[in-house]
Coordinates of C-alpha atoms (C1' of nucleotides) in Angstrom, one line a residue:
Chain L
M1302 CA 118.3 119.9 133.9
P1303 CA 118.3 121.8 130.7
V1304 CA 116.6 119.9 128.0
D1305 CA 118.7 118.0 125.5
R1306 CA 117.4 119.5 122.3
D1307 CA 119.0 116.9 120.1
H1308 CA 117.6 114.1 122.2
V1309 CA 114.1 115.6 121.9
L1310 CA 114.4 115.8 118.2
R1311 CA 115.5 112.2 117.8
S1312 CA 112.8 110.9 120.1
A1313 CA 110.3 112.9 118.1
A1314 CA 111.7 111.6 114.8
A1315 CA 111.5 108.0 116.1
L1316 CA 107.9 108.4 117.2
L1317 CA 106.7 110.4 114.2
T1318 CA 108.3 107.9 111.8
R1319 CA 106.1 105.2 113.3
K1320 CA 103.0 107.3 113.8
S1321 CA 103.1 110.5 111.8
T1322 CA 99.9 111.8 113.5
A1323 CA 101.3 111.6 117.0
T1324 CA 100.2 114.3 119.4
M1325 CA 102.4 117.0 120.9
D1326 CA 101.7 115.3 124.1
E1327 CA 102.8 111.9 122.8
V1328 CA 105.9 113.5 121.4
A1329 CA 106.7 115.1 124.7
R1330 CA 106.2 111.9 126.6
A1331 CA 108.3 110.0 124.2
A1332 CA 111.1 112.4 124.9
G1333 CA 110.6 112.2 128.6
I1334 CA 109.6 115.8 129.1
S1335 CA 106.4 117.6 129.7
R1336 CA 104.2 119.1 127.0
A1337 CA 104.9 122.6 128.5
T1338 CA 108.6 122.1 128.1
L1339 CA 108.3 120.8 124.6
H1340 CA 106.3 123.9 123.8
R1341 CA 109.0 126.1 125.3
H1342 CA 111.5 124.8 122.9
F1343 CA 109.4 124.4 119.8
A1344 CA 106.7 127.0 119.3
G1345 CA 104.3 124.4 117.9
R1346 CA 103.9 121.3 115.9
D1347 CA 104.9 123.1 112.8
A1348 CA 108.1 124.4 114.3
L1349 CA 108.9 120.9 115.5
V1350 CA 108.5 119.5 112.0
R1351 CA 110.6 122.3 110.6
A1352 CA 113.3 121.5 113.1
L1353 CA 113.1 117.9 112.2
E1354 CA 113.4 118.9 108.6
S1355 CA 116.5 120.9 109.3
L1356 CA 117.9 117.9 111.2
G1357 CA 117.2 115.6 108.3
I1358 CA 118.8 117.9 105.8
A1359 CA 121.8 118.4 108.0
E1360 CA 122.2 114.6 108.5
C1361 CA 121.7 114.0 104.8
E1362 CA 124.3 116.6 103.8
A1363 CA 126.7 115.3 106.4
A1364 CA 126.2 111.8 105.0
L1365 CA 126.9 113.0 101.5
D1366 CA 130.1 114.7 102.7
A1367 CA 131.2 111.6 104.6
A1368 CA 130.5 109.4 101.6
R1369 CA 132.6 111.7 99.4
V1370 CA 130.1 111.1 96.6
D1371 CA 132.3 113.1 94.2
E1372 CA 135.2 110.7 94.4
G1373 CA 135.9 107.3 92.8
P1374 CA 133.7 105.1 90.7
A1375 CA 130.0 106.2 90.8
A1376 CA 128.8 102.8 91.8
D1377 CA 131.1 102.7 94.8
A1378 CA 130.0 106.2 95.7
V1379 CA 126.4 105.2 95.7
R1380 CA 127.2 102.3 98.0
R1381 CA 129.0 104.6 100.4
M1382 CA 126.2 107.1 100.2
V1383 CA 123.5 104.5 101.2
V1384 CA 125.7 103.3 104.0
A1385 CA 126.2 106.8 105.3
I1386 CA 122.5 107.7 105.0
E1387 CA 121.2 104.6 106.6
P1388 CA 121.1 106.0 110.2
A1389 CA 118.9 108.8 108.9
A1390 CA 116.7 106.7 106.8
A1391 CA 113.7 106.5 109.2
L1392 CA 113.8 110.3 109.6
L1393 CA 114.0 110.7 105.9
A1394 CA 111.0 108.4 105.4
F1395 CA 108.9 110.5 107.7
L1396 CA 110.0 113.8 106.1
Y1397 CA 109.5 112.3 102.6
T1398 CA 105.8 111.7 103.2
E1399 CA 105.4 114.8 105.3
N1400 CA 106.7 116.9 102.5
Q1401 CA 103.6 115.9 100.5
L1402 CA 101.7 118.1 102.8
F1403 CA 103.6 121.3 102.1
E1404 CA 102.2 121.4 98.7
G1405 CA 101.6 125.1 98.6
E1406 CA 104.7 126.4 100.2
E1407 CA 108.1 126.3 98.6
Q1408 CA 110.2 123.4 99.9
N1409 CA 113.3 124.0 101.9
A1410 CA 116.3 124.9 99.7
G1411 CA 118.2 122.2 101.5
W1412 CA 116.3 119.5 99.7
T1413 CA 117.1 121.1 96.4
R1414 CA 120.8 121.1 97.3
I1415 CA 120.6 117.4 98.3
D1416 CA 118.6 116.5 95.2
D1417 CA 121.2 118.2 93.1
R1418 CA 124.1 116.4 94.7
I1419 CA 122.5 113.0 94.3
S1420 CA 121.4 113.7 90.8
A1421 CA 124.9 114.8 90.0
L1422 CA 126.2 111.6 91.2
F1423 CA 123.9 109.6 89.0
R1424 CA 124.8 111.8 86.1
R1425 CA 128.4 111.3 86.7
G1426 CA 127.9 107.6 86.6
Q1427 CA 126.1 107.9 83.3
E1428 CA 128.8 110.0 81.8
S1429 CA 131.5 107.6 83.0
G1430 CA 129.6 104.8 81.3
A1431 CA 128.9 102.9 84.5
F1432 CA 125.2 103.7 84.6
R1433 CA 122.6 103.3 81.9
I1434 CA 121.4 106.5 80.4
D1435 CA 117.8 105.6 79.9
L1436 CA 116.9 106.1 83.5
T1437 CA 117.1 109.8 84.3
P1438 CA 119.1 111.1 87.2
A1439 CA 115.9 112.7 88.6
W1440 CA 114.1 109.4 88.6
L1441 CA 117.1 107.5 90.1
T1442 CA 117.2 110.1 92.9
E1443 CA 113.4 109.8 93.5
A1444 CA 113.7 106.0 93.4
L1445 CA 116.5 106.2 96.0
Y1446 CA 114.2 108.1 98.3
G1447 CA 111.4 105.6 97.8
L1448 CA 113.7 102.7 98.5
L1449 CA 115.1 104.3 101.6
A1450 CA 111.5 104.8 102.8
S1451 CA 110.4 101.3 102.0
G1452 CA 113.5 99.9 103.5
A1453 CA 113.1 101.9 106.7
W1454 CA 109.5 100.8 107.1
A1455 CA 110.2 97.2 106.2
V1456 CA 112.9 97.2 108.9
M1457 CA 110.6 98.8 111.4
E1458 CA 107.9 96.2 110.9
G1459 CA 110.4 93.4 110.9
R1460 CA 109.9 92.3 107.3
V1461 CA 113.6 92.9 106.6
A1462 CA 116.5 92.5 108.9
R1463 CA 118.3 95.8 109.7
K1464 CA 121.6 94.3 108.8
D1465 CA 120.4 93.7 105.3
F1466 CA 119.1 97.2 104.8
T1467 CA 122.0 98.8 102.9
F1468 CA 122.7 95.6 100.9
M1469 CA 119.1 95.3 99.7
I1470 CA 118.8 98.9 98.7
T1471 CA 122.2 99.2 96.9
E1472 CA 121.9 95.9 95.2
L1473 CA 118.4 96.6 93.9
L1474 CA 119.1 100.2 93.0
L1475 CA 122.3 99.4 91.2
G1476 CA 121.8 95.8 89.9
G1477 CA 118.0 95.2 89.8
A1478 CA 116.3 92.0 90.3
L1479 CA 117.4 90.2 87.2
R1480 CA 120.2 87.8 87.4
R1481 CA 123.3 89.0 85.6
E1482 CA 124.6 86.9 82.8
E1483 CA 127.8 85.2 84.0
S1484 CA 130.5 86.7 81.9
Chain I
M1236 CA 70.8 112.5 91.3
P1237 CA 72.0 109.6 93.4
V1238 CA 75.6 110.1 94.2
D1239 CA 78.1 108.1 92.2
R1240 CA 79.9 106.3 94.9
D1241 CA 82.8 105.3 92.7
H1242 CA 83.3 108.9 91.5
V1243 CA 83.4 110.0 95.1
L1244 CA 85.9 107.4 96.0
R1245 CA 88.1 108.3 93.1
S1246 CA 88.0 112.0 93.8
A1247 CA 88.8 111.3 97.4
A1248 CA 91.7 109.2 96.4
A1249 CA 93.1 111.8 94.1
L1250 CA 92.8 114.5 96.7
L1251 CA 94.1 112.5 99.7
T1252 CA 97.0 111.3 97.6
R1253 CA 98.1 114.9 97.2
K1254 CA 97.1 116.0 100.7
S1255 CA 96.6 113.2 103.1
T1256 CA 95.3 115.5 105.8
A1257 CA 92.5 116.9 103.7
T1258 CA 89.3 117.6 105.6
M1259 CA 86.0 115.8 105.1
D1260 CA 84.8 119.1 103.8
E1261 CA 87.6 119.3 101.3
V1262 CA 87.0 115.7 100.2
A1263 CA 83.3 116.5 99.7
R1264 CA 84.0 119.6 97.7
A1265 CA 86.5 117.8 95.6
A1266 CA 83.8 115.2 94.7
G1267 CA 81.4 118.0 94.0
I1268 CA 79.0 117.0 96.8
S1269 CA 78.1 118.5 100.2
R1270 CA 79.6 117.4 103.4
A1271 CA 76.2 116.1 104.6
T1272 CA 75.9 113.9 101.6
L1273 CA 79.4 112.6 102.0
H1274 CA 78.5 111.7 105.5
R1275 CA 75.4 109.9 104.4
H1276 CA 77.5 107.6 102.3
F1277 CA 80.6 107.2 104.5
A1278 CA 79.9 107.3 108.2
G1279 CA 83.2 109.1 108.9
R1280 CA 86.7 109.7 107.8
D1281 CA 87.6 106.3 109.0
A1282 CA 84.9 104.6 107.0
L1283 CA 86.0 106.6 104.0
V1284 CA 89.6 105.4 104.3
R1285 CA 88.4 101.9 104.8
A1286 CA 86.4 102.2 101.6
L1287 CA 89.4 103.5 99.8
E1288 CA 91.4 100.6 101.2
S1289 CA 88.9 98.2 99.8
L1290 CA 88.9 99.9 96.5
G1291 CA 92.7 99.8 96.4
I1292 CA 92.8 96.1 97.3
A1293 CA 90.2 95.4 94.6
E1294 CA 92.0 97.3 91.9
C1295 CA 95.3 95.7 92.9
E1296 CA 93.8 92.2 92.8
A1297 CA 92.1 92.9 89.5
A1298 CA 95.4 94.2 88.2
L1299 CA 97.2 91.0 89.3
D1300 CA 94.5 89.0 87.6
A1301 CA 94.6 91.0 84.4
A1302 CA 98.4 90.7 84.3
R1303 CA 98.2 86.9 84.7
V1304 CA 101.2 87.0 87.0
D1305 CA 101.3 83.3 87.1
E1306 CA 102.0 82.8 83.4
G1307 CA 105.0 83.1 81.3
P1308 CA 108.5 84.3 82.1
A1309 CA 108.6 86.1 85.5
A1310 CA 110.2 89.2 84.1
D1311 CA 107.5 89.6 81.6
A1312 CA 104.9 89.0 84.3
V1313 CA 106.5 91.8 86.4
R1314 CA 106.3 94.2 83.4
R1315 CA 102.6 93.3 82.9
M1316 CA 101.9 93.7 86.5
V1317 CA 103.4 97.2 86.7
V1318 CA 101.5 98.3 83.6
A1319 CA 98.3 96.9 85.1
I1320 CA 98.8 98.5 88.5
E1321 CA 99.8 101.9 87.1
P1322 CA 96.3 103.4 87.2
A1323 CA 96.0 102.6 90.9
A1324 CA 99.5 103.7 91.8
A1325 CA 98.5 107.0 93.3
L1326 CA 95.8 105.4 95.4
L1327 CA 98.3 102.8 96.5
A1328 CA 100.8 105.4 97.4
F1329 CA 98.2 107.0 99.7
L1330 CA 97.2 103.7 101.3
Y1331 CA 100.9 102.7 101.7
T1332 CA 101.7 105.6 103.9
E1333 CA 98.3 105.6 105.6
N1334 CA 98.8 102.0 106.6
Q1335 CA 101.7 103.2 108.8
L1336 CA 99.0 104.7 111.0
F1337 CA 97.1 101.5 111.7
E1338 CA 100.0 100.2 113.7
G1339 CA 97.9 98.7 116.4
E1340 CA 95.2 97.1 114.4
E1341 CA 95.6 94.0 112.2
Q1342 CA 95.9 95.0 108.6
N1343 CA 93.3 94.1 106.1
A1344 CA 93.7 90.5 104.9
G1345 CA 93.5 91.7 101.3
W1346 CA 97.0 93.1 101.6
T1347 CA 98.3 89.8 102.8
R1348 CA 96.8 88.1 99.8
I1349 CA 98.4 90.7 97.5
D1350 CA 101.7 90.5 99.2
D1351 CA 101.6 86.8 98.9
R1352 CA 100.8 86.8 95.2
I1353 CA 103.6 89.3 94.4
S1354 CA 106.1 87.5 96.6
A1355 CA 105.2 84.3 94.8
L1356 CA 105.9 85.9 91.5
F1357 CA 109.3 87.0 92.6
R1358 CA 110.0 83.6 94.1
R1359 CA 108.9 82.0 90.9
G1360 CA 111.4 84.2 89.1
Q1361 CA 114.1 83.1 91.4
E1362 CA 113.3 79.4 91.0
S1363 CA 113.3 79.7 87.3
G1364 CA 116.8 81.2 87.4
A1365 CA 115.7 84.6 86.0
F1366 CA 116.0 86.6 89.2
R1367 CA 118.9 86.7 91.6
I1368 CA 118.4 84.9 94.8
D1369 CA 120.2 87.3 97.2
L1370 CA 117.3 89.7 97.2
T1371 CA 114.4 88.2 99.1
P1372 CA 110.9 88.1 97.6
A1373 CA 109.7 90.0 100.6
W1374 CA 112.1 92.8 100.0
L1375 CA 111.4 92.9 96.2
T1376 CA 107.7 93.2 97.1
E1377 CA 108.4 96.0 99.5
A1378 CA 110.6 97.7 97.0
L1379 CA 107.9 97.5 94.4
Y1380 CA 105.5 99.4 96.7
G1381 CA 108.1 102.0 97.4
L1382 CA 108.9 102.5 93.7
L1383 CA 105.2 102.7 92.9
A1384 CA 104.8 105.4 95.6
S1385 CA 107.9 107.4 94.5
G1386 CA 106.8 107.1 90.9
A1387 CA 103.3 108.3 91.6
W1388 CA 104.6 111.3 93.6
A1389 CA 107.2 112.1 91.1
V1390 CA 104.6 112.2 88.3
M1391 CA 102.2 114.3 90.4
E1392 CA 104.9 116.9 91.0
G1393 CA 106.0 116.8 87.4
R1394 CA 109.5 115.5 88.1
V1395 CA 108.8 112.5 85.9
A1396 CA 106.6 112.3 82.8
R1397 CA 103.5 110.0 83.2
K1398 CA 104.3 108.2 80.0
D1399 CA 107.7 107.1 81.5
F1400 CA 106.1 105.8 84.7
T1401 CA 106.0 102.1 84.0
F1402 CA 109.3 102.1 82.1
M1403 CA 111.2 103.7 84.9
I1404 CA 109.8 101.4 87.5
T1405 CA 110.1 98.1 85.7
E1406 CA 113.6 98.9 84.3
L1407 CA 114.9 100.0 87.7
L1408 CA 113.2 97.1 89.5
L1409 CA 114.4 94.5 87.1
G1410 CA 117.6 95.9 85.7
G1411 CA 118.9 98.4 88.1
A1412 CA 121.0 101.4 87.4
L1413 CA 124.2 99.7 86.3
R1414 CA 124.8 99.3 82.6
R1415 CA 124.7 95.7 81.5
E1416 CA 127.8 94.3 80.0
E1417 CA 127.3 93.9 76.3
S1418 CA 127.4 90.2 75.8
Chain A
dC119 C1' 123.7 127.3 151.4
dC120 C1' 120.8 130.3 148.5
dC121 C1' 119.2 132.1 144.4
dA122 C1' 118.3 132.1 139.5
dT123 C1' 116.6 129.3 136.2
dA124 C1' 114.2 125.6 134.0
dT125 C1' 111.0 122.1 134.5
dG126 C1' 106.4 119.5 135.6
dA127 C1' 101.7 119.5 136.4
dG128 C1' 97.6 121.2 135.4
dA129 C1' 94.0 124.8 134.4
dC130 C1' 92.1 127.4 130.7
dA131 C1' 90.4 129.4 126.4
dT132 C1' 90.6 128.6 121.5
dT133 C1' 90.5 126.4 117.4
dG134 C1' 89.3 123.1 113.8
dA135 C1' 87.3 118.9 112.5
dT136 C1' 83.7 115.9 113.3
dG137 C1' 79.2 113.9 113.6
dT138 C1' 74.2 114.8 113.9
dC139 C1' 70.2 117.2 112.9
dT140 C1' 66.7 120.0 110.4
dC141 C1' 64.5 122.0 106.6
dA142 C1' 64.1 123.7 102.1
dT143 C1' 65.1 122.4 97.4
dT144 C1' 65.9 119.8 93.5
dC145 C1' 65.8 115.9 90.8
dG146 C1' 64.0 111.7 88.8
dC147 C1' 60.1 109.1 87.8
dT148 C1' 55.3 108.0 87.1
Chain X
dA1057 C1' 52.1 118.1 87.2
dG1058 C1' 52.9 115.7 91.5
dC1059 C1' 55.2 112.6 94.6
dG1060 C1' 59.0 110.6 96.9
dA1061 C1' 63.7 110.2 97.6
dA1062 C1' 68.1 112.3 97.8
dT1063 C1' 70.7 116.4 98.1
dG1064 C1' 72.6 121.1 99.8
dA1065 C1' 73.0 124.4 103.1
dG1066 C1' 73.6 125.4 107.5
dA1067 C1' 73.0 125.2 112.6
dC1068 C1' 74.6 122.8 116.6
dA1069 C1' 76.9 120.1 120.2
dT1070 C1' 81.1 117.5 120.8
dC1071 C1' 85.7 116.3 121.0
dA1072 C1' 90.6 116.5 120.6
dA1073 C1' 94.6 119.0 120.0
dT1074 C1' 96.7 123.3 120.5
dG1075 C1' 98.7 127.2 122.6
dT1076 C1' 99.0 130.0 126.8
dC1077 C1' 99.3 130.7 131.5
dT1078 C1' 100.2 130.0 136.5
dC1079 C1' 102.5 128.1 140.3
dA1080 C1' 105.0 124.7 142.8
dT1081 C1' 109.2 122.2 142.6
dA1082 C1' 113.7 120.7 141.5
dT1083 C1' 118.3 121.5 139.9
dG1084 C1' 122.7 123.5 139.4
dG1085 C1' 126.0 127.2 139.9
dG1086 C1' 128.1 130.7 142.7

DNA sequence: CCCATATGAGACATTGATGTCTCATTCGCT
DNA sequence: AGCGAATGAGACATCAATGTCTCATATGGG
């Protein structure tokens, strides 16, 4: 009978990713609980979003850990990273746009940590000679977020097959649209 | 004394891109007019967003025209396209996320036209042998939107210099992060 | 089996945004 | 200067979402 906090968060994430303006009532119904109960666990909409942010950060850091982004060739590390992040992509897409709202406040330190780790990966790739140096690590990081968000939405709306998600993102991010010269 | 409708729309676009939940009152103040006047020109928030959508579509189609995306090598056409769309990127970023809300309703036919034209460009690049064929035109189009949005936000928050905007997007989209083999 | 605890349903006041209206003022134009 | 049209300021009702509360009910452990 006690509410499954994790289940509530995941339902909320799924709903809010589709409809970021969903009501507390809709969120509650999506999780299969009453609005009163939702309120008992999350003081308000803000607290809910913060909890989702924490979840997103935790999943992202777990994904970076699981992908062992510090090890092996940088390109392979990027591929592992995208694969590991994929399950959290929709949540990240929601938080990515939601973050635009918190313009005044300082952003959660977790994002800074994640940005730094991803940037470090791209920098490592540059220093090893695998990645070009005229695209800054900061931009590559930003672009990764953008592609994850686009990919998540495209999958949600059926414009891209879910099974192609990681392939499309890693291939575009690493290789781009131009055909490689056959060597 | 008559209100400059275009100026109002552009102010609204600039504000809403930064803070998508801005109030009608904030939008009015940002444009330097009163809420009453704003209301006289746009029946409501919905009408305002629709007007912004029309503006975005118009600018996008004008950009595609100006870039002559049907002419010349596809890669060059993509570069011209990004350059031409750049001024509208922030507005597009706003509309791109806002579109997620209109889940029920059918999307404006203008977007379909634009999607088709951009997809056709990518397809043309594939057929000419310039672009790889394992990334679908639909995905490349979607990725372009995502990169434009990421780029616009990154510029707004000072993480990327405005002058690098088009370079970063076109280079990543076309070439990817991997270093090309020297041939 | 019974009790403590958590939940569901719903009432309620509050808040913030919205849309409408009025009226005085200002601006442009003749 | 004078007229008409558009604006600004603000009042007002409305509406939706929120947050709080109560009470009946169900669940699960002892």
